[in-house]
PDB file of C-alpha atoms and ligand atoms in Angstrom:
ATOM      1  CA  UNK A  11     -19.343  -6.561 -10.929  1.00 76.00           C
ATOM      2  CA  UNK A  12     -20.922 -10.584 -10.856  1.00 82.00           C
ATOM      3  CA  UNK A  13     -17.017 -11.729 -10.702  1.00 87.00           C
ATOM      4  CA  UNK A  14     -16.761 -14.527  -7.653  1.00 93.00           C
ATOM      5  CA  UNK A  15     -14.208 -13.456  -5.254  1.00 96.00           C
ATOM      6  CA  UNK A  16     -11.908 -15.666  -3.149  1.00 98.00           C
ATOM      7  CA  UNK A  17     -10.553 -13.576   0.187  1.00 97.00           C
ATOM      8  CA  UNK A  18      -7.409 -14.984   2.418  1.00 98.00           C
ATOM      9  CA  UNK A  19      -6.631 -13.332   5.261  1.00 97.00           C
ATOM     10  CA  UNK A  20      -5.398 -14.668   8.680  1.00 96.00           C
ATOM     11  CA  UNK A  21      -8.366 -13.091  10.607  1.00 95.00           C
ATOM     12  CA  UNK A  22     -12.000 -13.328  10.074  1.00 94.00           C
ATOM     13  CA  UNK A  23     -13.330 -10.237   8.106  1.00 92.00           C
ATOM     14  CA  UNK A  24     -15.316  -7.674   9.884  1.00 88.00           C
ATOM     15  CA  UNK A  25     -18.340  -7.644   7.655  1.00 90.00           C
ATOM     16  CA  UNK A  26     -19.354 -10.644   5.247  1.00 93.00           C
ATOM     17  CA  UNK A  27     -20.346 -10.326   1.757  1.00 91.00           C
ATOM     18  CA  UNK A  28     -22.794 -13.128   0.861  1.00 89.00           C
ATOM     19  CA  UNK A  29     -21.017 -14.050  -2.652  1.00 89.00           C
ATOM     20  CA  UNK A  30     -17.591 -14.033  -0.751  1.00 95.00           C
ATOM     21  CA  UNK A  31     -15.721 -16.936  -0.497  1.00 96.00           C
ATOM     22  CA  UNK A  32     -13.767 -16.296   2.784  1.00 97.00           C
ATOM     23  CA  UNK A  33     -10.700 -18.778   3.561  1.00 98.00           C
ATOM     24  CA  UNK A  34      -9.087 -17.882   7.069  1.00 98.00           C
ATOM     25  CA  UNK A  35      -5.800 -19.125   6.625  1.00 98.00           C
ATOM     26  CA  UNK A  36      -2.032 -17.220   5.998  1.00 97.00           C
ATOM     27  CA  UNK A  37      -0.579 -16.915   2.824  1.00 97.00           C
ATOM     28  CA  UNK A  38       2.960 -19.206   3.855  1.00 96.00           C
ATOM     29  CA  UNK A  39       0.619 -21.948   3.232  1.00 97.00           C
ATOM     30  CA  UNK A  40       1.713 -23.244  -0.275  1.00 97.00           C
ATOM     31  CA  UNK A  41      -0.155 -25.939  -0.279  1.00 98.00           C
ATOM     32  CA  UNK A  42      -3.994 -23.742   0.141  1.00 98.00           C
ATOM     33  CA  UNK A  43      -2.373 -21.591  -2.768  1.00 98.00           C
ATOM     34  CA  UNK A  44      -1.349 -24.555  -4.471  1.00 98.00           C
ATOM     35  CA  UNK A  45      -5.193 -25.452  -4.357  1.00 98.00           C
ATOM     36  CA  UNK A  46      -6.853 -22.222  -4.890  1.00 98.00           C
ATOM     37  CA  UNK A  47      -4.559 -21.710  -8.548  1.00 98.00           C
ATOM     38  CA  UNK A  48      -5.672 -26.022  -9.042  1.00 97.00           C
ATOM     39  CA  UNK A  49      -9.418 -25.364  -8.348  1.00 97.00           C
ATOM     40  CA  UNK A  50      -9.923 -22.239  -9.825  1.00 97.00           C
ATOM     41  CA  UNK A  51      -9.714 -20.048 -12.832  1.00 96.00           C
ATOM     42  CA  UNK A  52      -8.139 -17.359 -11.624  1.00 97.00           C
ATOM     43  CA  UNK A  53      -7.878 -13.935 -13.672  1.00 97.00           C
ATOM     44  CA  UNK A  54      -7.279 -11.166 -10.884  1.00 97.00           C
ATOM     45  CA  UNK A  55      -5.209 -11.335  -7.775  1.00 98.00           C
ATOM     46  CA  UNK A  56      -5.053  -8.547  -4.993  1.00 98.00           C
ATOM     47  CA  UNK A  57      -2.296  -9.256  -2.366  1.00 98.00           C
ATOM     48  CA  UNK A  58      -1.998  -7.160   0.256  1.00 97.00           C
ATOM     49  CA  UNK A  59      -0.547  -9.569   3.071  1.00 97.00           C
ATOM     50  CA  UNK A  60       2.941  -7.830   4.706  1.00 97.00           C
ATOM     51  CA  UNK A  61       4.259  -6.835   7.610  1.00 97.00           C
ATOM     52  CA  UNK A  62       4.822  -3.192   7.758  1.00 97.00           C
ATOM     53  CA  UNK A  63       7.825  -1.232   8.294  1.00 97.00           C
ATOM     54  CA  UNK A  64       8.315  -0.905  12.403  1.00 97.00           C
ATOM     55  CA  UNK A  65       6.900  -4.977  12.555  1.00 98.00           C
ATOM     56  CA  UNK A  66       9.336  -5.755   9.771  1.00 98.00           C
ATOM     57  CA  UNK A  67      12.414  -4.188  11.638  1.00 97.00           C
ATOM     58  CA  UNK A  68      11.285  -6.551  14.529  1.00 97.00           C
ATOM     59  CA  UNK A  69      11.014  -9.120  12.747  1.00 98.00           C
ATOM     60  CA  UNK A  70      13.332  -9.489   9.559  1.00 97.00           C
ATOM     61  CA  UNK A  71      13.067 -13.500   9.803  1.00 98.00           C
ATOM     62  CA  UNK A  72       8.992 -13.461   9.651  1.00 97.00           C
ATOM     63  CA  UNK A  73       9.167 -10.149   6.892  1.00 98.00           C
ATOM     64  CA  UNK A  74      11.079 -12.132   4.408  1.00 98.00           C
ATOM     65  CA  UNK A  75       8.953 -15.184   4.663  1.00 98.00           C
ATOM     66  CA  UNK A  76       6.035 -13.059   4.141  1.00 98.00           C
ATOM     67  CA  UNK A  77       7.106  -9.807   2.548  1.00 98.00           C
ATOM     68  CA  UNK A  78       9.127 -11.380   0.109  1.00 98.00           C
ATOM     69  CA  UNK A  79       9.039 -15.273  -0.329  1.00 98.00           C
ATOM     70  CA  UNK A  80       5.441 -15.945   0.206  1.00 98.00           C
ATOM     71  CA  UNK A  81       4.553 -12.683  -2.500  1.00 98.00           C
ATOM     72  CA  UNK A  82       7.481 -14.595  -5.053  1.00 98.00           C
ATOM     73  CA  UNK A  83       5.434 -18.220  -4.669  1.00 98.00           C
ATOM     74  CA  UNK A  84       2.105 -16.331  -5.352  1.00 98.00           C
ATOM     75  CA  UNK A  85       3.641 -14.375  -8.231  1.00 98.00           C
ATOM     76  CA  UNK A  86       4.896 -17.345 -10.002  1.00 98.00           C
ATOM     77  CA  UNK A  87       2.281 -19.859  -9.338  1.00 98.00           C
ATOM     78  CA  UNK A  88      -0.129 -16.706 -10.698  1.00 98.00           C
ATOM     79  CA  UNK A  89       2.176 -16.537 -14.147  1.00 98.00           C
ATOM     80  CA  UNK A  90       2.365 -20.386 -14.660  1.00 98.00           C
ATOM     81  CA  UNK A  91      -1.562 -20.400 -14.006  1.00 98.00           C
ATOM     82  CA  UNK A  92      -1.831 -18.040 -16.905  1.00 98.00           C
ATOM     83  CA  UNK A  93       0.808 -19.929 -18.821  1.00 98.00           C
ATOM     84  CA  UNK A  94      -1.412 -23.140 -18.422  1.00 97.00           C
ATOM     85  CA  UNK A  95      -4.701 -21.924 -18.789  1.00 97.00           C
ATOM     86  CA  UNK A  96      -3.610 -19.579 -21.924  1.00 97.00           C
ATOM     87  CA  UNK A  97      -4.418 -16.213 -20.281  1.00 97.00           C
ATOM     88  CA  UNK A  98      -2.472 -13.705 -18.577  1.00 97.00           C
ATOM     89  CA  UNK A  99      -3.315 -13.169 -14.755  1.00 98.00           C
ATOM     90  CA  UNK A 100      -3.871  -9.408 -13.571  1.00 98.00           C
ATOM     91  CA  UNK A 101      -1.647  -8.962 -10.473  1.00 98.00           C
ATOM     92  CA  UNK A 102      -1.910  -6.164  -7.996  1.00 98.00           C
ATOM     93  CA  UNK A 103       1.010  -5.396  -5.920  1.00 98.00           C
ATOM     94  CA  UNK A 104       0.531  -2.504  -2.933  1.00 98.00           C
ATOM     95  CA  UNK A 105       4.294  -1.439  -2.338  1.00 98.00           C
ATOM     96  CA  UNK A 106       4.917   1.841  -0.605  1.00 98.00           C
ATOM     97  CA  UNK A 107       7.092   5.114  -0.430  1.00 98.00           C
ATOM     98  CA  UNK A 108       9.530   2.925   1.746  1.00 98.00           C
ATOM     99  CA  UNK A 109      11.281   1.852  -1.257  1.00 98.00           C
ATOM    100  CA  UNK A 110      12.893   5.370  -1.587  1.00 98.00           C
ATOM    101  CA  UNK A 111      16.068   6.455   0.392  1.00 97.00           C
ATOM    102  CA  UNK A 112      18.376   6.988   2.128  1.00 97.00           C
ATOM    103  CA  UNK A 113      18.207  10.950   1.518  1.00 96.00           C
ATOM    104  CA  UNK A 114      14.240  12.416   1.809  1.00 98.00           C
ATOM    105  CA  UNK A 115      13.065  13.471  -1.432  1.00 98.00           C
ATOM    106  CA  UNK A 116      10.479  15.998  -2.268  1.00 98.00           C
ATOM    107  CA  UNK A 117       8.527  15.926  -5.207  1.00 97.00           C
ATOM    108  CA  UNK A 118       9.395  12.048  -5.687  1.00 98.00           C
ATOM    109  CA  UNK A 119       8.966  10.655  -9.136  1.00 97.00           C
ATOM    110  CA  UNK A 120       9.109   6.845  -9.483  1.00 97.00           C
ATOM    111  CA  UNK A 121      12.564   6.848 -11.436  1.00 95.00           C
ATOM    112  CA  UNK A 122      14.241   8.791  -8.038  1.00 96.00           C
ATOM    113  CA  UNK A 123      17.037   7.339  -6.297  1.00 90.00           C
ATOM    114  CA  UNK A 124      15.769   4.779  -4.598  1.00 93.00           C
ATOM    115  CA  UNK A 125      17.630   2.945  -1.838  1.00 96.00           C
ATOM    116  CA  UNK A 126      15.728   1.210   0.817  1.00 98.00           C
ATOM    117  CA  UNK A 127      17.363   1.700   4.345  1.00 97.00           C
ATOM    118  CA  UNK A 128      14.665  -0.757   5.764  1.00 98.00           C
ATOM    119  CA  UNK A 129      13.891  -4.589   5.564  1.00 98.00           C
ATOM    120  CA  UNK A 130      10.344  -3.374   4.264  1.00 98.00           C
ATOM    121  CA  UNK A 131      11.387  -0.904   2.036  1.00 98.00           C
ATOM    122  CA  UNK A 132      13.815  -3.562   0.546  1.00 98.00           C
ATOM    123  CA  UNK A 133      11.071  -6.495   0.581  1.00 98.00           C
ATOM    124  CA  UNK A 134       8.696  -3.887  -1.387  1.00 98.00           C
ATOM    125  CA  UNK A 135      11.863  -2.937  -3.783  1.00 98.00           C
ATOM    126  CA  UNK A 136      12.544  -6.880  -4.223  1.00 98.00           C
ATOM    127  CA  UNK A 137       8.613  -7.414  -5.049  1.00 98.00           C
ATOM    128  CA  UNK A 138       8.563  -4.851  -7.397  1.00 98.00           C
ATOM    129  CA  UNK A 139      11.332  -6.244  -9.342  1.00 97.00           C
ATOM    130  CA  UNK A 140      10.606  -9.806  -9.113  1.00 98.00           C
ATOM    131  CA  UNK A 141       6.814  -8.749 -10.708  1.00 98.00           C
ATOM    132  CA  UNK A 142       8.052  -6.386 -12.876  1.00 97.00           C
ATOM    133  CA  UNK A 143      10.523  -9.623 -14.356  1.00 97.00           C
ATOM    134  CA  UNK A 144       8.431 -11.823 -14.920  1.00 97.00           C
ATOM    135  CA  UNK A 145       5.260  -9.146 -16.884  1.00 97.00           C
ATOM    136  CA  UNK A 146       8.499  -9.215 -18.976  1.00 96.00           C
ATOM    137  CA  UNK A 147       8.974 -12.208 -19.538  1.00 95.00           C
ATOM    138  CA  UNK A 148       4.778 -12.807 -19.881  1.00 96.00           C
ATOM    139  CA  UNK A 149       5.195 -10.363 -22.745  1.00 92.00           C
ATOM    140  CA  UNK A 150       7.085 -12.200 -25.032  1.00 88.00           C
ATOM    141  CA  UNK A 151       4.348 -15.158 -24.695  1.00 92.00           C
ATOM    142  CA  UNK A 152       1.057 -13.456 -25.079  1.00 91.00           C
ATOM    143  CA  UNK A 153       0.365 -15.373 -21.517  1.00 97.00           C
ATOM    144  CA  UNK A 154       1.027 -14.935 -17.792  1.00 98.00           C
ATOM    145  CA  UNK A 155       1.391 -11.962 -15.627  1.00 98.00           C
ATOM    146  CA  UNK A 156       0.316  -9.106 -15.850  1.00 98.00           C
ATOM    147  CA  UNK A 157       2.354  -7.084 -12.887  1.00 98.00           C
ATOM    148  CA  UNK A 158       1.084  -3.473 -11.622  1.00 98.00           C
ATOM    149  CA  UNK A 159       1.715  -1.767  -8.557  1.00 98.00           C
ATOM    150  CA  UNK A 160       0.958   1.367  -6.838  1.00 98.00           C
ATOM    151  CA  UNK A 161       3.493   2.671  -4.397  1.00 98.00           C
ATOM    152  CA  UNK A 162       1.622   3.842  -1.446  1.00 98.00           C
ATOM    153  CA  UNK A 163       1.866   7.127   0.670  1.00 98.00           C
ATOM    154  CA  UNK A 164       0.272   6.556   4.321  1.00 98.00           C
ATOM    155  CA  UNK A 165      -2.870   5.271   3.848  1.00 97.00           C
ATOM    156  CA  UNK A 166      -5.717   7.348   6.114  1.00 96.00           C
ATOM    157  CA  UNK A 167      -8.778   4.993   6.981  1.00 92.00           C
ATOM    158  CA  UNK A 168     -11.784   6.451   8.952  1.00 81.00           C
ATOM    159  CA  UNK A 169     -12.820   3.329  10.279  1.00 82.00           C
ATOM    160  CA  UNK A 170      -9.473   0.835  10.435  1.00 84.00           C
ATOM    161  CA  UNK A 171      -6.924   1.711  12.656  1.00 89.00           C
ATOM    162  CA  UNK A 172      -3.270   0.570  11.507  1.00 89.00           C
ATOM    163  CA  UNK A 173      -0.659  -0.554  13.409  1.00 90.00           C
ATOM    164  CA  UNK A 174       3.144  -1.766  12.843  1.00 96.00           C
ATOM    165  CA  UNK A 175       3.617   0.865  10.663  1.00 97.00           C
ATOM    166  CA  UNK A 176       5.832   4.288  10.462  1.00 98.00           C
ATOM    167  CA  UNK A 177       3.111   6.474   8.936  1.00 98.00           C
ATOM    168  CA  UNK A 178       0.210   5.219  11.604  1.00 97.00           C
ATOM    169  CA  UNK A 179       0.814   8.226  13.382  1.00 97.00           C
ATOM    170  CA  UNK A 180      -1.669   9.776  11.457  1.00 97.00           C
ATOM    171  CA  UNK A 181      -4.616   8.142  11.624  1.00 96.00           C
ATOM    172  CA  UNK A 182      -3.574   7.039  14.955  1.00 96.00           C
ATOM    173  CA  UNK A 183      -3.988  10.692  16.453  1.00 97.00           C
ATOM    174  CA  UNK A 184      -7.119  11.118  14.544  1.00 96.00           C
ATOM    175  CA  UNK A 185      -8.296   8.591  16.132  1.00 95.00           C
ATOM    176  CA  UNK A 186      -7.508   9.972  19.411  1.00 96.00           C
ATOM    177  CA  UNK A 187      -8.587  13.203  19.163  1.00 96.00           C
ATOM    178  CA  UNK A 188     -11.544  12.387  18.220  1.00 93.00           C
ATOM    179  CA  UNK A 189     -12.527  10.027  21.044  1.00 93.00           C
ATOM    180  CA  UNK A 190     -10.719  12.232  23.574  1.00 94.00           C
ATOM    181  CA  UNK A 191      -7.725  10.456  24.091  1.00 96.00           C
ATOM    182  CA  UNK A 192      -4.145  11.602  24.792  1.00 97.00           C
ATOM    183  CA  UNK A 193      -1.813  10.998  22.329  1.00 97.00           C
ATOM    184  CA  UNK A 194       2.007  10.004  22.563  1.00 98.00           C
ATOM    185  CA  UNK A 195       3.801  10.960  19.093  1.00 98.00           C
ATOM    186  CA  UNK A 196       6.982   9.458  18.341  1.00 98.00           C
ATOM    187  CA  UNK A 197       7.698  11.492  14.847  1.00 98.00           C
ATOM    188  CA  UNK A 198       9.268  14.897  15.308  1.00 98.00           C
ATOM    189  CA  UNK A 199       6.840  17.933  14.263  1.00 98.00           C
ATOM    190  CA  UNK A 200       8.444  18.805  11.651  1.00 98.00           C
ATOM    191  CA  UNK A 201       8.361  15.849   9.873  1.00 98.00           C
ATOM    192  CA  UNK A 202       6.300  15.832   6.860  1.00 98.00           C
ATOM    193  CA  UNK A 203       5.042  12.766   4.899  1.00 98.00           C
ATOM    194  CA  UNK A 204       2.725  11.898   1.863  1.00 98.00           C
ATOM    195  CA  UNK A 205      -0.700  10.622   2.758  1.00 98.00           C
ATOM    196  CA  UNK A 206      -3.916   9.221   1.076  1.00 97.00           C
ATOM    197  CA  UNK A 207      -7.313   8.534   2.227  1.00 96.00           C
ATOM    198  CA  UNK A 208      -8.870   4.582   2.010  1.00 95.00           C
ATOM    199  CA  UNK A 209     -11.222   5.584  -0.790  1.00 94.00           C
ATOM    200  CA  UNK A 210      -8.561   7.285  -2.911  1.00 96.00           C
ATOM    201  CA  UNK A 211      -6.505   4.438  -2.472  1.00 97.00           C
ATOM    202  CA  UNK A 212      -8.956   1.947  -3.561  1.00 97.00           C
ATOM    203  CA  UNK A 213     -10.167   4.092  -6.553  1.00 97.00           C
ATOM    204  CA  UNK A 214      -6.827   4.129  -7.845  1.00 98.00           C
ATOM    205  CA  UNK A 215      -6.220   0.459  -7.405  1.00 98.00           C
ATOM    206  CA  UNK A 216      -9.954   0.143  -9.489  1.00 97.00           C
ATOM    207  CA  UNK A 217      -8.650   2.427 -12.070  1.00 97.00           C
ATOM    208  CA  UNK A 218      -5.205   0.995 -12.445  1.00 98.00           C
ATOM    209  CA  UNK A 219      -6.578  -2.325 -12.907  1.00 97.00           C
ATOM    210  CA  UNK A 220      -9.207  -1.481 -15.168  1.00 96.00           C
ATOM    211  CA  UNK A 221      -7.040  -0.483 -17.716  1.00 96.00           C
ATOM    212  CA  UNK A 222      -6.781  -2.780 -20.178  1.00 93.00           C
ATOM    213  CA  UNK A 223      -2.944  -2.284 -21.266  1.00 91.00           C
ATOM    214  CA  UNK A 224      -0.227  -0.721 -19.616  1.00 94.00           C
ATOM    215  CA  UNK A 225       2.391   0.035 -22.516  1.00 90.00           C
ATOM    216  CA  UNK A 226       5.337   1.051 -20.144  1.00 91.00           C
ATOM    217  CA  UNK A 227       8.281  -1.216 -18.632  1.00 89.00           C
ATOM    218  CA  UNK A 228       8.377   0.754 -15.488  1.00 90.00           C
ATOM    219  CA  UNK A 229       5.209  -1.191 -13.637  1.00 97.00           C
ATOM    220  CA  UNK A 230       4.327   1.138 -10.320  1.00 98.00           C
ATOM    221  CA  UNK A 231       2.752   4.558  -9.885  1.00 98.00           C
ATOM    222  CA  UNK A 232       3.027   6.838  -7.286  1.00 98.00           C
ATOM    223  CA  UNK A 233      -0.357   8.201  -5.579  1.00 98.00           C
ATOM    224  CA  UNK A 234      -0.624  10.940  -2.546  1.00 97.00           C
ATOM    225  CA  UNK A 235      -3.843  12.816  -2.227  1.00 97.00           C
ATOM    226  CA  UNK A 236      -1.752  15.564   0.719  1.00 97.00           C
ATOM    227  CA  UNK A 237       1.312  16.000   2.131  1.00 97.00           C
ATOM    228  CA  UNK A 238       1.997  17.617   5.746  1.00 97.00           C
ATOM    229  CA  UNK A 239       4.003  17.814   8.652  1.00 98.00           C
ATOM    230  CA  UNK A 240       2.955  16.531  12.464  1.00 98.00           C
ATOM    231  CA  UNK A 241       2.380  20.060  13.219  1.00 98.00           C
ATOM    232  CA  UNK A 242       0.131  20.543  10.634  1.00 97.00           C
ATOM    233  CA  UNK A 243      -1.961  18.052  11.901  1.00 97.00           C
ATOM    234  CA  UNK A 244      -1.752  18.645  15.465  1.00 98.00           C
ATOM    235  CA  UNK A 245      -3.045  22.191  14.793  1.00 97.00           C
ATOM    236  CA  UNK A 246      -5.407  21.492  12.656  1.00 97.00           C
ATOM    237  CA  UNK A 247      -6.749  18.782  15.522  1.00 97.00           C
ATOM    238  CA  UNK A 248      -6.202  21.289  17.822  1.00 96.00           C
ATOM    239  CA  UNK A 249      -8.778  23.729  16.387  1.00 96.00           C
ATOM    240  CA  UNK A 250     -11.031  20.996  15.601  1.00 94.00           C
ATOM    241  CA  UNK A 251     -11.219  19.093  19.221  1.00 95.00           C
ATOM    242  CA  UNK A 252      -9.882  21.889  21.630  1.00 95.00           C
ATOM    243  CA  UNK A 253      -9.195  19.632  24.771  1.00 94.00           C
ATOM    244  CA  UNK A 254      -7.209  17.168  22.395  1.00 96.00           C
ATOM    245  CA  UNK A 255      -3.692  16.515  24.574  1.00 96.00           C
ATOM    246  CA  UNK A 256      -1.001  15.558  22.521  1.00 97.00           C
ATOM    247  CA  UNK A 257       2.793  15.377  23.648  1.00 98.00           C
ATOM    248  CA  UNK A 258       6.198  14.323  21.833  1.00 98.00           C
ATOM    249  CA  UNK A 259       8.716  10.955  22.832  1.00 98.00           C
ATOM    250  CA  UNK A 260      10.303  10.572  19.920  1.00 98.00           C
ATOM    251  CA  UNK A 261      11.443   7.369  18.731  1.00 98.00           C
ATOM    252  CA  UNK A 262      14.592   6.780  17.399  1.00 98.00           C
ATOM    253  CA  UNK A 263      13.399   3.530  15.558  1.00 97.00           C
ATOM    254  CA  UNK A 264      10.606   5.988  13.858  1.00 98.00           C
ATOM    255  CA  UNK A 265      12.085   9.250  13.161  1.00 98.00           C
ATOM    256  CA  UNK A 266      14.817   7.593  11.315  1.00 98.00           C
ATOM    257  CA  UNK A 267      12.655   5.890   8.791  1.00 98.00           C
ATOM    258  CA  UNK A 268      10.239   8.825   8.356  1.00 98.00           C
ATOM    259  CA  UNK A 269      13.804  10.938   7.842  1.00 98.00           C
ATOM    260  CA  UNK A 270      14.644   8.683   4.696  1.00 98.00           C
ATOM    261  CA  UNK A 271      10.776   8.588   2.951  1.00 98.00           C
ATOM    262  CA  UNK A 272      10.040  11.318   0.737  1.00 98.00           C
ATOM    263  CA  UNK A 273       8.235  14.081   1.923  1.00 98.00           C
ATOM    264  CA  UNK A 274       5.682  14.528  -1.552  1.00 97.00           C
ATOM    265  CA  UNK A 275       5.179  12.374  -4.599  1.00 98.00           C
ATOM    266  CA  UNK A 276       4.981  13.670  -7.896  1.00 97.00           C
ATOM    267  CA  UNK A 277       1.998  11.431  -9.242  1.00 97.00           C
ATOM    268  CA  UNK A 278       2.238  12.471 -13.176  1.00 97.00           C
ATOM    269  CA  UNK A 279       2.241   8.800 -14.242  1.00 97.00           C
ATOM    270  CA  UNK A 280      -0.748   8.155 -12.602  1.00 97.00           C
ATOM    271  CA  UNK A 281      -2.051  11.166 -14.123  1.00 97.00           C
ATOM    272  CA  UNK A 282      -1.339  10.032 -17.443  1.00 96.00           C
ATOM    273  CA  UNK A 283      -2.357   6.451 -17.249  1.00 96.00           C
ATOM    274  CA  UNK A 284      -5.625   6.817 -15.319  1.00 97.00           C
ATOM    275  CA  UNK A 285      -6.041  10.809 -15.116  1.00 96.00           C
ATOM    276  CA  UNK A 286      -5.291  10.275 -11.302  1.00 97.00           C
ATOM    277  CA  UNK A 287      -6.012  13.837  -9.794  1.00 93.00           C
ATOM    278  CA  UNK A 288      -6.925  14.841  -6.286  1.00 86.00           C
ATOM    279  CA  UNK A 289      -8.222  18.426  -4.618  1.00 81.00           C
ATOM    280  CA  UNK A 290      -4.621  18.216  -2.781  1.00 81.00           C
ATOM    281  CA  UNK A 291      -5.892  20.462   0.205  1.00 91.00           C
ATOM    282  CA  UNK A 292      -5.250  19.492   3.596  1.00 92.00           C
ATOM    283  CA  UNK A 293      -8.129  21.008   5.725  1.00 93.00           C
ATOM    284  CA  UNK A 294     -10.884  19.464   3.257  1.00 94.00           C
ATOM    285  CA  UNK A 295      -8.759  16.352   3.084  1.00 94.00           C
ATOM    286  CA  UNK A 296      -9.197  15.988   6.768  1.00 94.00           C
ATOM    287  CA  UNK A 297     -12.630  17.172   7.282  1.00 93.00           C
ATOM    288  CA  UNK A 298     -13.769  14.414   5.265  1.00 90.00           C
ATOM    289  CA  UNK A 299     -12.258  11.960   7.152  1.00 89.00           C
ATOM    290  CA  UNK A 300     -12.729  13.174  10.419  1.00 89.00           C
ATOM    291  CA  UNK A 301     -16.625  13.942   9.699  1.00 85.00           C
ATOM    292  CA  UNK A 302     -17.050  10.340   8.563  1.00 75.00           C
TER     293      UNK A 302
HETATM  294  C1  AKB B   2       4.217   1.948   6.918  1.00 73.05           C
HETATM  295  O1  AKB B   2       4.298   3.021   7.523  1.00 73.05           O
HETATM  296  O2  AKB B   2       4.934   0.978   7.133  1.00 73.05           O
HETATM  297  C2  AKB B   2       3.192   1.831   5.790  1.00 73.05           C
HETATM  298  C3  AKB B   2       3.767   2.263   4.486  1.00 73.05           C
HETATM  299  C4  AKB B   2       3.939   3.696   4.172  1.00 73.05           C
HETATM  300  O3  AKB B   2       4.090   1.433   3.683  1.00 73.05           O
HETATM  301  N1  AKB B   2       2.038   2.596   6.102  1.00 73.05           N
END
C-alpha cells in the first residue's frame, strides 16, 4: 500500500521484502525503541512479540518482561509519539482466548467472565487494559493512541509451525500427518477449542485496522473461523492420511489450561464492526489448509 515498514523481530525473517526495513534485535531494548519513535514518524504499530502460554508458565520472570512491561513501554512511547507529533498512533494488540477463565465457556462473548488462571492469560488481560486506558485517555485530546485488539482463537498456519503454545496441537498434528510422522498428543480427545486459519487472522487484523473509527469503549473482538475437539481432528486426519499414528500422554500442564479456555467464541462484534463472517465448517476449513 507504498507505506514504509519497519519489522523487529529477534530472528532474521524467512523471506525479505525489498522495501522492508528489517532490524534484528528484541523488543526489551528501550533504547532501539527509543530511536525508532525519535527517527521516525510513526502512524501504525503491529506488536506481536510474547511468549505463549506453556513458555510463559516456564518462565513467569522472562513473560512479564516481555508480555507485559516491554508491550507497556511500546504503548506509551507510541501515545506520547502521537501526543508530540499531533496525531494519534494506530496500535494493534494480538491477545488471545487465554484471557477467559477459570470455568470453559461456550459461545464466549467478549464481556464473559473473564479470569485468567495463567501468567499469559493475565499478561494479555493486563495489555488489554493498559491499551484500552490510555485510547481513553487519547480521546479526550484528539491525539495519541489509538488501541485495538483482536483476541485470538488458535491460530492454524500451513507453512509456520508454532511452538510454546497450548493450542499448537493443532497444527502440530497436521503437520505430522501430513509428512508421516507419529504424533504424541498431550490434550485429552475430548477437548474442544476455537481455531482460525493464518489468512483469516490477518484479514481481520487488515479490516480492523482499516476502519477509520471505532466508537465503542470495549477495544477487542473475538474471531474463530471453527471450533472442534482432538477427536475431530484425529478422524478427520485419519481418513485423510490412513497410516497417520497418533497416540495420547496427556499433560497435566496442558489439559488444565485448555480445560479453562472457552470452547467457541461468539464473534458478533466483529460482525458488526467489520462484517467479520466465516463458512464455519470444519472439513472445508481443513482441506484448505492441508491442500496448501
Ligand atoms: C497459545 O496456545 O498459547 C496461543 C494462544 C491461544 O494464545 N496459541
Amino acid at each position: 500500500q507504498g507505506k514504509s515498514i519497519i519489522a523487529l523481530d529477534i530472528n532474521e525473517p524467512k523471506d525479505k521484502i525489498d522495501s522492508v526495513h528489517y532490524i534484528k534485535d528484541s523488543i526489551i531494548n528501550c533504547e532501539l525503541i527509543n530511536s525508532i519513535f525519535n527517527d521516525n514518524y510513526v502512524k501504525e504499530i503491529y506488536h506481536f512479540a510474547a511468549l505463549l502460554s506453556q513458555t510463559a508458565s516456564k518462565n513467569p520472570k522472562l513473560a512479564l518482561e516481555i508480555n507485559e512491561d516491554a508491550s507497556k513501554y511500546l504503548i506509551n512511547n507510541a501515545y506520547l509519539h502521537g501526543i508530540n507529533n499531533k496525531h494519534i498512533v494506530k496500535f494493534f494488540f494480538p491477545s488471545s482466548i487465554a484471557v477467559y477463565g477459570p470455568r470453559k465457556l461456550k459461545n464466549a462473548s467478549e464481556q464473559d467472565i473473564i479470569k485468567p488462571t495463567t501468567i499469559y492469560g493475565s499478561n494479555k488481560l493486563a495489555i488489554e487494559q493498559f491499551g484500552s486506558k490510555v485510547h481513553e485517555k487519547s480521546k479526550s485530546k484528539n491525539y495519541g493512541l489509538d488501541f485495538r485488539s483482536i483476541r485470538f482463537p488458535g491460530v492454524i498456519s500451513y507453512d509456520t509451525l508454532p511452538s510454546g503454545g497450548t493450542t499448537d496441537y493443532a497444527p502440530q498434528m497436521i503437520n505430522s500427518a501430513k509428512n508421516n510422522l507419529e504424533f504424541e498428543c498431550k490434550l485429552s480427545s475430548d477437548t474442544v477449542l476455537p481455531f482460525i486459519g493464518i489468512n483469516k487472522a490477518i484479514l481481520s487484523m487488515i479490516d480492523l485496522m482499516k476502519l477509520e473509527k471505532i466508537n465503542s469503549k470495549l477495544r477487542v473482538f473475538n474471531v474463530e473461523e471453527v471450533s472442534f475437539s482432538v477427536k475431530d481432528l484425529a478422524n478427520f486426519l485419519e481418513k485423510q492420511f490412513p497410516n497417520f499414528k497418533l497416540s495420547y500422554k496427556i499433560s497435566k500442564d496442558f489439559q488444565s489450561v485448555a480445560d479453562t479456555w472457552p470452547s467457541s467464541l461468539n464473534c458478533e462484534k466483529a460482525n458488526k464492526f467489520w462484517n467479520f463472517s466465516t463458512e464455519k465448517n470444519f472439513e472445508v476449513f481443513l482441506e484448505k489448509i492441508i491442500n496448501k
